[in-house]
PDB file of C-alpha atoms and ligand atoms in Angstrom:
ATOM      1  CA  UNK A 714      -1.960  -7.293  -0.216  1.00 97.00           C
ATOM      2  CA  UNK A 715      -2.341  -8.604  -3.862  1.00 97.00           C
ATOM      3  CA  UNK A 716      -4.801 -10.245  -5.815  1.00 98.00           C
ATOM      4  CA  UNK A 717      -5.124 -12.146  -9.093  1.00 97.00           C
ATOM      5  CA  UNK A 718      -7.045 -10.975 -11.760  1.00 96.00           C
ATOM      6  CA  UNK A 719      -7.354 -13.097 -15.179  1.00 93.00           C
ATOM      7  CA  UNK A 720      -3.647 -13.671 -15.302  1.00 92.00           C
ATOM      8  CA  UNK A 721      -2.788 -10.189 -13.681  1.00 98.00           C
ATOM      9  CA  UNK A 722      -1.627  -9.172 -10.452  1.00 98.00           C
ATOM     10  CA  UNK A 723      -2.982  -6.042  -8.647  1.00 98.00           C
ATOM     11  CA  UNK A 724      -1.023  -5.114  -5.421  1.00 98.00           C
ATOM     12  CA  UNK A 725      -1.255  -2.506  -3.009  1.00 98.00           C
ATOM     13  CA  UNK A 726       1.865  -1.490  -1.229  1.00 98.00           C
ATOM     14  CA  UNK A 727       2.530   1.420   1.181  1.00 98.00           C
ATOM     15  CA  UNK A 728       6.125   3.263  -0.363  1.00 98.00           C
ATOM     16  CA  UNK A 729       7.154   6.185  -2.909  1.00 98.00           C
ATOM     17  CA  UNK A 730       5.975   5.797  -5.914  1.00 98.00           C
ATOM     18  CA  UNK A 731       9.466   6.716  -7.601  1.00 98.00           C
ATOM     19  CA  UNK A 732      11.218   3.910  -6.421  1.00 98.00           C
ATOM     20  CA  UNK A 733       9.146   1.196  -8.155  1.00 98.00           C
ATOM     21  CA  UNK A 734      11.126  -0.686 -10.445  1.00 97.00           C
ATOM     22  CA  UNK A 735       7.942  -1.699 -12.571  1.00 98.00           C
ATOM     23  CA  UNK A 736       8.333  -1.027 -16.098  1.00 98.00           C
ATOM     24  CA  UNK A 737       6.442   2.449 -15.530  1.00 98.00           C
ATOM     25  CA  UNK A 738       5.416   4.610 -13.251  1.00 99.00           C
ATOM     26  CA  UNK A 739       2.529   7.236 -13.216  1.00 99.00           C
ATOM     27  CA  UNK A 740       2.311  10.794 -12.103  1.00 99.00           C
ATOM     28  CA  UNK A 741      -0.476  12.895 -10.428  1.00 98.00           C
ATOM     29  CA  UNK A 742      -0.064  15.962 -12.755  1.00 98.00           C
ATOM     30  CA  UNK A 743      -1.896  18.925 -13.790  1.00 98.00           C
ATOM     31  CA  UNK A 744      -3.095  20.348 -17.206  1.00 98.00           C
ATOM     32  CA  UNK A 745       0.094  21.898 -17.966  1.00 98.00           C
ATOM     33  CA  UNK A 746       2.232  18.980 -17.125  1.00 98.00           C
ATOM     34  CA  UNK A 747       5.435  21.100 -16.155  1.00 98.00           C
ATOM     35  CA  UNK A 748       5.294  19.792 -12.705  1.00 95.00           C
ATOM     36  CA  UNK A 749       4.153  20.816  -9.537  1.00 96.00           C
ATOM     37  CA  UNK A 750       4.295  19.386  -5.891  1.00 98.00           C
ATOM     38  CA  UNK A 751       3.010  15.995  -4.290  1.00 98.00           C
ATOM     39  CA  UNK A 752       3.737  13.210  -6.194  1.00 98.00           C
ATOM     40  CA  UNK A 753       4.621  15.307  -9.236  1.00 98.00           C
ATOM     41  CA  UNK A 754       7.714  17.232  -7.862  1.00 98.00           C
ATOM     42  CA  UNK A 755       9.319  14.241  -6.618  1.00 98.00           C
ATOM     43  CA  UNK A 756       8.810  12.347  -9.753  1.00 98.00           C
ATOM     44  CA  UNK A 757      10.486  15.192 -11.440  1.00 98.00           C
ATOM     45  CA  UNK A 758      13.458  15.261  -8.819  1.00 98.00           C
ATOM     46  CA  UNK A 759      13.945  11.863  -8.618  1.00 98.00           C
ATOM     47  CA  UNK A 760      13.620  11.590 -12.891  1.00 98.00           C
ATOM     48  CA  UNK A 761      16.046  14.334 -13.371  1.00 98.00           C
ATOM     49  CA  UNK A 762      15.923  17.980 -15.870  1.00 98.00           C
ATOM     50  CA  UNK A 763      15.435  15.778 -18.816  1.00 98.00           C
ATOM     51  CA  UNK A 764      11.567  14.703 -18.141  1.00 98.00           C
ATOM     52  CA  UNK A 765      10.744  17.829 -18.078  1.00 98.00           C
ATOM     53  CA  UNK A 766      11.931  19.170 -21.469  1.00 98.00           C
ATOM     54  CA  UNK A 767      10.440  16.348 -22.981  1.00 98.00           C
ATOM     55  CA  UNK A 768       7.105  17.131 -21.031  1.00 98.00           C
ATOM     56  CA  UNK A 769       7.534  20.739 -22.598  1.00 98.00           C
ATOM     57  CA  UNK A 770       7.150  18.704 -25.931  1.00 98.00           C
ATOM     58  CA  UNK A 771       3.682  16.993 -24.958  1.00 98.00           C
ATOM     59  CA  UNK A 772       1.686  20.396 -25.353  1.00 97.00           C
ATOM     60  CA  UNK A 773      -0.161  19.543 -22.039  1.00 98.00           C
ATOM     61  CA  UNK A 774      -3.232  17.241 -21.347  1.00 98.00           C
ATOM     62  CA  UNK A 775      -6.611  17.555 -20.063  1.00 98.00           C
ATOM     63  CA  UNK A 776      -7.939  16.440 -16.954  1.00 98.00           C
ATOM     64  CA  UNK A 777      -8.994  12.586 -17.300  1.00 98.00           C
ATOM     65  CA  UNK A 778      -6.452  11.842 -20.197  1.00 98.00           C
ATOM     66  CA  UNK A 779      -2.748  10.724 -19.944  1.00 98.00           C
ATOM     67  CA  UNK A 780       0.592  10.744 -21.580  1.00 98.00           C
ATOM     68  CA  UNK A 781       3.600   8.719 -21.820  1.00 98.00           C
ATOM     69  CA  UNK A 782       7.310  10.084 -21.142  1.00 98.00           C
ATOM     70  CA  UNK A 783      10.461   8.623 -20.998  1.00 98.00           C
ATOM     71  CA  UNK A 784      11.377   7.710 -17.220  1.00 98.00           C
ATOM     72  CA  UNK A 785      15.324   9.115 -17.533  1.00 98.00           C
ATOM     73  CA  UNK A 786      17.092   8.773 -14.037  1.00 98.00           C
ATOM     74  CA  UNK A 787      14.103   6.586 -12.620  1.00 98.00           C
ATOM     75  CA  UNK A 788      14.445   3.231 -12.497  1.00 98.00           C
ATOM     76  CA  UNK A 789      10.963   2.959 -14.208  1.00 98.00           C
ATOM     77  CA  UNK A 790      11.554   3.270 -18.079  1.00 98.00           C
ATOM     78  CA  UNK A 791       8.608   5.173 -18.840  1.00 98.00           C
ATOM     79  CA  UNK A 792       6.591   7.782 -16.970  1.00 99.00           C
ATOM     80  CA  UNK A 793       2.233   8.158 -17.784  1.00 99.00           C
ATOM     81  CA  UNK A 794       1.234  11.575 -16.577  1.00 99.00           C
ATOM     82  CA  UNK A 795      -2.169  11.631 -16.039  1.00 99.00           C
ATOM     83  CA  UNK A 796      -4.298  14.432 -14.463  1.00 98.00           C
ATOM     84  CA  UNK A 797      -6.888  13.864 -12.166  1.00 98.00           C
ATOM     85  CA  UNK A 798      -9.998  15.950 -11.057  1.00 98.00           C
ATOM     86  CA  UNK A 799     -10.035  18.884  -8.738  1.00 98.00           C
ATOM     87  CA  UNK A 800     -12.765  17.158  -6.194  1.00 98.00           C
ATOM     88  CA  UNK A 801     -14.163  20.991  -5.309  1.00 96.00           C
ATOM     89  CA  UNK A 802     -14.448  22.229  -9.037  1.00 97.00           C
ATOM     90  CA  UNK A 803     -15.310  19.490 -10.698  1.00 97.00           C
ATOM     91  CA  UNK A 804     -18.208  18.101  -8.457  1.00 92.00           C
ATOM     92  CA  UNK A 805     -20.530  15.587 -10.339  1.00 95.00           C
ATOM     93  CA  UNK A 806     -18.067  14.740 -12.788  1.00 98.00           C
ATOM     94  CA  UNK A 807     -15.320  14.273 -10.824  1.00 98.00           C
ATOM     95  CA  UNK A 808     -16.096  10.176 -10.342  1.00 98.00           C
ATOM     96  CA  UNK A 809     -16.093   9.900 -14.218  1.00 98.00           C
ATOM     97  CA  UNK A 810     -13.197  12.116 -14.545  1.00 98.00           C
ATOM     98  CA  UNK A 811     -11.122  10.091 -11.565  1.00 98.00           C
ATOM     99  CA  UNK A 812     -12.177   6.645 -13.324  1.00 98.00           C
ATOM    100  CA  UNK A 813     -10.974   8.188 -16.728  1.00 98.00           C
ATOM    101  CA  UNK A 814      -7.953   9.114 -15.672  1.00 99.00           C
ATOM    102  CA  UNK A 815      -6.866   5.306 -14.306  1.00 99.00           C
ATOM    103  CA  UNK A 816      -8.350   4.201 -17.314  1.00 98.00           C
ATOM    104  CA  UNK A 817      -6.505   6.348 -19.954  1.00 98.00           C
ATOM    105  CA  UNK A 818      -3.015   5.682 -17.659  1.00 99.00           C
ATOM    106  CA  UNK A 819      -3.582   1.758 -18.231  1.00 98.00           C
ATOM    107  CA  UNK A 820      -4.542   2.378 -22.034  1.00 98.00           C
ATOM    108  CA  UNK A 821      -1.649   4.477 -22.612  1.00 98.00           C
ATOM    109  CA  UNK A 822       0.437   1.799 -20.471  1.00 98.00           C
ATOM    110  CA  UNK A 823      -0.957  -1.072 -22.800  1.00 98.00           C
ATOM    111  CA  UNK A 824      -0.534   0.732 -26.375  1.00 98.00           C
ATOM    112  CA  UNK A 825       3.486   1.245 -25.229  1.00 98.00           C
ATOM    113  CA  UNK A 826       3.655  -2.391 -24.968  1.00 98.00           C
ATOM    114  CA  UNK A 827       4.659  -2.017 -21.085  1.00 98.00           C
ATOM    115  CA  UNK A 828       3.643  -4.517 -18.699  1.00 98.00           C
ATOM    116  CA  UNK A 829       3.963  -3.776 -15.090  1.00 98.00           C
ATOM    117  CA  UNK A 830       3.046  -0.237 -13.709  1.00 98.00           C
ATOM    118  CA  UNK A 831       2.594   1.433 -10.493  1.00 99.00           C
ATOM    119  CA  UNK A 832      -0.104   4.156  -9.693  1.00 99.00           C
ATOM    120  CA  UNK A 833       0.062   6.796  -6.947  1.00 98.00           C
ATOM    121  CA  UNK A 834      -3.285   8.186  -5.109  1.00 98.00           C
ATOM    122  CA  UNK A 835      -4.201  10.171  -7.949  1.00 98.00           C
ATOM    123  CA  UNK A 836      -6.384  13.282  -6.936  1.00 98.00           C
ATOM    124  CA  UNK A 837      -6.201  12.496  -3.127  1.00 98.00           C
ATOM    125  CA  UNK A 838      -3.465  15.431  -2.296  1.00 98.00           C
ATOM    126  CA  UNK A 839      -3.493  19.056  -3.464  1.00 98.00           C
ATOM    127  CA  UNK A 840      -6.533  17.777  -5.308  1.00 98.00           C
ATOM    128  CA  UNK A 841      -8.488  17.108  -2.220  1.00 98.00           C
ATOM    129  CA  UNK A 842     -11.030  13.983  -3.323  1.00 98.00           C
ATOM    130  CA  UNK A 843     -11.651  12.254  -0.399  1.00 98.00           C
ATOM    131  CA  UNK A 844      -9.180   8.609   0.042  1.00 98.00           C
ATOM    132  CA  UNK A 845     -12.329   6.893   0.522  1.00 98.00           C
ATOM    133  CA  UNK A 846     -14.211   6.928  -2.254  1.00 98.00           C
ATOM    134  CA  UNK A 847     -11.246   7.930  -4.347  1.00 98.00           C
ATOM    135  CA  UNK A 848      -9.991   4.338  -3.957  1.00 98.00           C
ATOM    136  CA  UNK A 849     -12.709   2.796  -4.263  1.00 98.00           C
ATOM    137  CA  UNK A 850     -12.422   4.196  -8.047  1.00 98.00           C
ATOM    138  CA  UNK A 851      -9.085   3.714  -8.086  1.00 98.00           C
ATOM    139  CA  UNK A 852      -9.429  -0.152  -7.709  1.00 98.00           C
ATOM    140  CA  UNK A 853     -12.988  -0.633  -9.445  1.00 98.00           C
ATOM    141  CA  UNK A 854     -11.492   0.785 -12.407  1.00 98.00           C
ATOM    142  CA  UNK A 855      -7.968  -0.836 -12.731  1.00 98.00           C
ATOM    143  CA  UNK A 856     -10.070  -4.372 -11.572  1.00 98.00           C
ATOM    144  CA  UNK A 857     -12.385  -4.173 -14.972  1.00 98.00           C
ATOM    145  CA  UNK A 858      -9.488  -3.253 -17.119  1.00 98.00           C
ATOM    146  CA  UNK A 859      -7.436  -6.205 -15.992  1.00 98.00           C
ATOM    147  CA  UNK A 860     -10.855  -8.507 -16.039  1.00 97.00           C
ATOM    148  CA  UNK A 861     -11.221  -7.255 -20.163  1.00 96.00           C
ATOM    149  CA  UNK A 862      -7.517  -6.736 -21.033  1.00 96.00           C
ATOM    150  CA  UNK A 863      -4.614  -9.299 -20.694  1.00 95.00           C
ATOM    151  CA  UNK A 864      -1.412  -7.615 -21.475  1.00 96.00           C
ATOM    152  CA  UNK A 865      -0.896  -5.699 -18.515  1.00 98.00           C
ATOM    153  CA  UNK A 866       0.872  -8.213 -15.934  1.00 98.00           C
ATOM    154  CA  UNK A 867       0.916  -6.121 -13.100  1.00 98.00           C
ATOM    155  CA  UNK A 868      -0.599  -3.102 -11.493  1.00 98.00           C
ATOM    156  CA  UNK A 869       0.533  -1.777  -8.339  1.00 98.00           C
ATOM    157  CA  UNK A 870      -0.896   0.805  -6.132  1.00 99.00           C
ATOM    158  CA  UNK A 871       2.113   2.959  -4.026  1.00 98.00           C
ATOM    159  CA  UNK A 872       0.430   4.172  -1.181  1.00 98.00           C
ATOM    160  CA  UNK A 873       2.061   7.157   0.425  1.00 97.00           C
ATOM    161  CA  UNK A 874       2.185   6.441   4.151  1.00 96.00           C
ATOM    162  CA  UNK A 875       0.114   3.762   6.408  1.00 98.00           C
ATOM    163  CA  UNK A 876      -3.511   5.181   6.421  1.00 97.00           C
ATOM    164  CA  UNK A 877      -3.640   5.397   2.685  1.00 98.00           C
ATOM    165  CA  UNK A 878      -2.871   1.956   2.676  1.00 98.00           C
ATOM    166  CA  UNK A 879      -5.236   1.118   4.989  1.00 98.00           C
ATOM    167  CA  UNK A 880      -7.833   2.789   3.170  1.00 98.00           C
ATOM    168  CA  UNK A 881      -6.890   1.249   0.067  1.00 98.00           C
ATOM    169  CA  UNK A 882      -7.036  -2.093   2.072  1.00 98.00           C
ATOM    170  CA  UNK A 883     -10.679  -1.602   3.242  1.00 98.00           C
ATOM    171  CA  UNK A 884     -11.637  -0.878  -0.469  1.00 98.00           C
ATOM    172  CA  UNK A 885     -10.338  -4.024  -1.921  1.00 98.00           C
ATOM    173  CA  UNK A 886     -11.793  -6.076   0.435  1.00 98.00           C
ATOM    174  CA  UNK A 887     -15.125  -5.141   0.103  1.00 97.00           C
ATOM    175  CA  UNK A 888     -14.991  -4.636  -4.178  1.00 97.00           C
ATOM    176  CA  UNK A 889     -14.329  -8.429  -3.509  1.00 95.00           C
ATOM    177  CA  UNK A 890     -16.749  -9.168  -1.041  1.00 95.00           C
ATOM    178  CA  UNK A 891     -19.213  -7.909  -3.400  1.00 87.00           C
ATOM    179  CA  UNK A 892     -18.175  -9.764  -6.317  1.00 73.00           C
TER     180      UNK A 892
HETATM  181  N1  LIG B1986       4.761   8.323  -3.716  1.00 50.86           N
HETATM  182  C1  LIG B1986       3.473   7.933  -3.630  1.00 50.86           C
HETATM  183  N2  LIG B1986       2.484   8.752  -3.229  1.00 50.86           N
HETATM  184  C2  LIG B1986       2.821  10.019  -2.893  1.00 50.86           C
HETATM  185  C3  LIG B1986       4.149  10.521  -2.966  1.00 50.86           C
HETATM  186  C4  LIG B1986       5.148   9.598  -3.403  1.00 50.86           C
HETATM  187  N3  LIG B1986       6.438   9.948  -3.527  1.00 50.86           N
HETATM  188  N4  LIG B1986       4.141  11.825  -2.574  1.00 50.86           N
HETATM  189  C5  LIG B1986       2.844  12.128  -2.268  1.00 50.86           C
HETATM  190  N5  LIG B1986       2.058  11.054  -2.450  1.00 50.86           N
HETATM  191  P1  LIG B1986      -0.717  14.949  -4.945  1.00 50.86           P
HETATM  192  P2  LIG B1986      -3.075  15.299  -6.665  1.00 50.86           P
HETATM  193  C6  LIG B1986       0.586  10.912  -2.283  1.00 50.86           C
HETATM  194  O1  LIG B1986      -0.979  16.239  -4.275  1.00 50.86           O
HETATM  195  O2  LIG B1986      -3.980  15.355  -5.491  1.00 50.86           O
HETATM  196  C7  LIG B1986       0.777  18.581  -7.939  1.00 50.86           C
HETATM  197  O3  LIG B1986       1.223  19.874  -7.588  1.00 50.86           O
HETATM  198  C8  LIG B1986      -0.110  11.947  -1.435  1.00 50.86           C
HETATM  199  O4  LIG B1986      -0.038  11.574  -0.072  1.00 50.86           O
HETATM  200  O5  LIG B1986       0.674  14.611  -5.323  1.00 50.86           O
HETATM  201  O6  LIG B1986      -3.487  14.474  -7.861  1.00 50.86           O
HETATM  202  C9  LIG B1986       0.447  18.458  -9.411  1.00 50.86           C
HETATM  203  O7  LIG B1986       1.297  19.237 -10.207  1.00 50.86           O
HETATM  204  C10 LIG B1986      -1.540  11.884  -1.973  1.00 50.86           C
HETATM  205  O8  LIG B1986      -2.296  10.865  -1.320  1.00 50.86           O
HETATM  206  O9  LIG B1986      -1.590  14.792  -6.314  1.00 50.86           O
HETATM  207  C11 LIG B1986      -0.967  18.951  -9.467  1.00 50.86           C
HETATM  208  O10 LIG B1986      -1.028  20.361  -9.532  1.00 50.86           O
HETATM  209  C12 LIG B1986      -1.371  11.453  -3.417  1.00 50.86           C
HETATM  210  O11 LIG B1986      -0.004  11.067  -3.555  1.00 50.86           O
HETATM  211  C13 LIG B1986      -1.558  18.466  -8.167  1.00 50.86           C
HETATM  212  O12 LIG B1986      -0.458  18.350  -7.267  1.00 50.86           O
HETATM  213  C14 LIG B1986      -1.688  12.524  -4.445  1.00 50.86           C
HETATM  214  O13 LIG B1986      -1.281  13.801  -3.989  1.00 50.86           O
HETATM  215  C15 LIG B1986      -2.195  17.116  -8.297  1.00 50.86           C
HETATM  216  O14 LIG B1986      -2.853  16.803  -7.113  1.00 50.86           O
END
């Protein structure tokens, strides 16, 4: 499914997240940003040795704020680790803190000058916030960026297997049924 925002293009696509050949890519990572599982491990695979001394450079990042690497062996040039909330932990904040995160991925996209990236489910794994309202975030937040910025051309969610997808589906459709 895709849709046109402004001049932008938002797509959702079910697929791995490392094989996107947008411009970047973004990881689900945690505070210490020397990798992990989900999403994380097999960016670091697939990148290669090389993303991760560099991410031993970054000095970590807290949750809700993101960084920008180099993508090495990916085909994506560029890699914005970002680090979403723990749903149990963080309770009330954790919307904020999930909207944050999107949002400091796509700033941190735009200030590198890079202008198609792809997102993975942030938070919905070893994180546990539920896919439901977690993309409903997801897409509220990445829809008013592209509605007050312009550079970004497109932004595509990789959703990891066909209910994810679905999920994400459902949550378009009705953010634009209620527009
Ligand atoms: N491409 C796209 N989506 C994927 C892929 C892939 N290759 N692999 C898994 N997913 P998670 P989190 C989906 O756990 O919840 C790591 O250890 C997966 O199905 O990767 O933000 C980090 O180091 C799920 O829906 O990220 C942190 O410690 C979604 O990606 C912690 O996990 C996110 O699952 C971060 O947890």
């Amino acid at each position: 499914m895709q849709v046109t925002i402004n001049q932008s293009r938002l797509e959702l696509v079910e697929g791995d997240v490392t094989a996107q050949d947008t411009e970047a890519i973004v990881n689900a990572a945690n505070p210490t940003l020397l990798g992990g599982g989900g999403v994380d491990g097999a960016i670091h695979r697939a990148a290669g040795p090389q993303l991760l001394e560099e991410c031993r450079t970054l000095g970590g990042c807290q949750t809700g704020d993101a960084k920008i690497t180099k993508g090495y062996r990916l085909k994506a040039k560029h890699v914005v680790h970002t680090v979403g909330p723990v749903y149990r932990r963080d309770g009330e904040r954790a919307v904020e803190l999930l909207a944050s995160a999107y949002r400091r991925s796509l700033e941190v996209t735009s200030e590198n000058n890079v202008r198609s990236v792809s997102f993975p489910s942030i938070s919905t794994g070893a994180y546990g916030y539920p896919m439901e309202e977690a993309a409903a975030i997801a897409l509220q937040t990445a829809i008013n960026y592209l509605e007050s910025h312009t550079d970004i051309e497109l932004v595509r969610f990789v959703l990891f297997g066909r209910r994810t997808y679905q999920v994400y589906e459902k949550a378009l459709k009705e953010i634009l049924a209620h527009d």
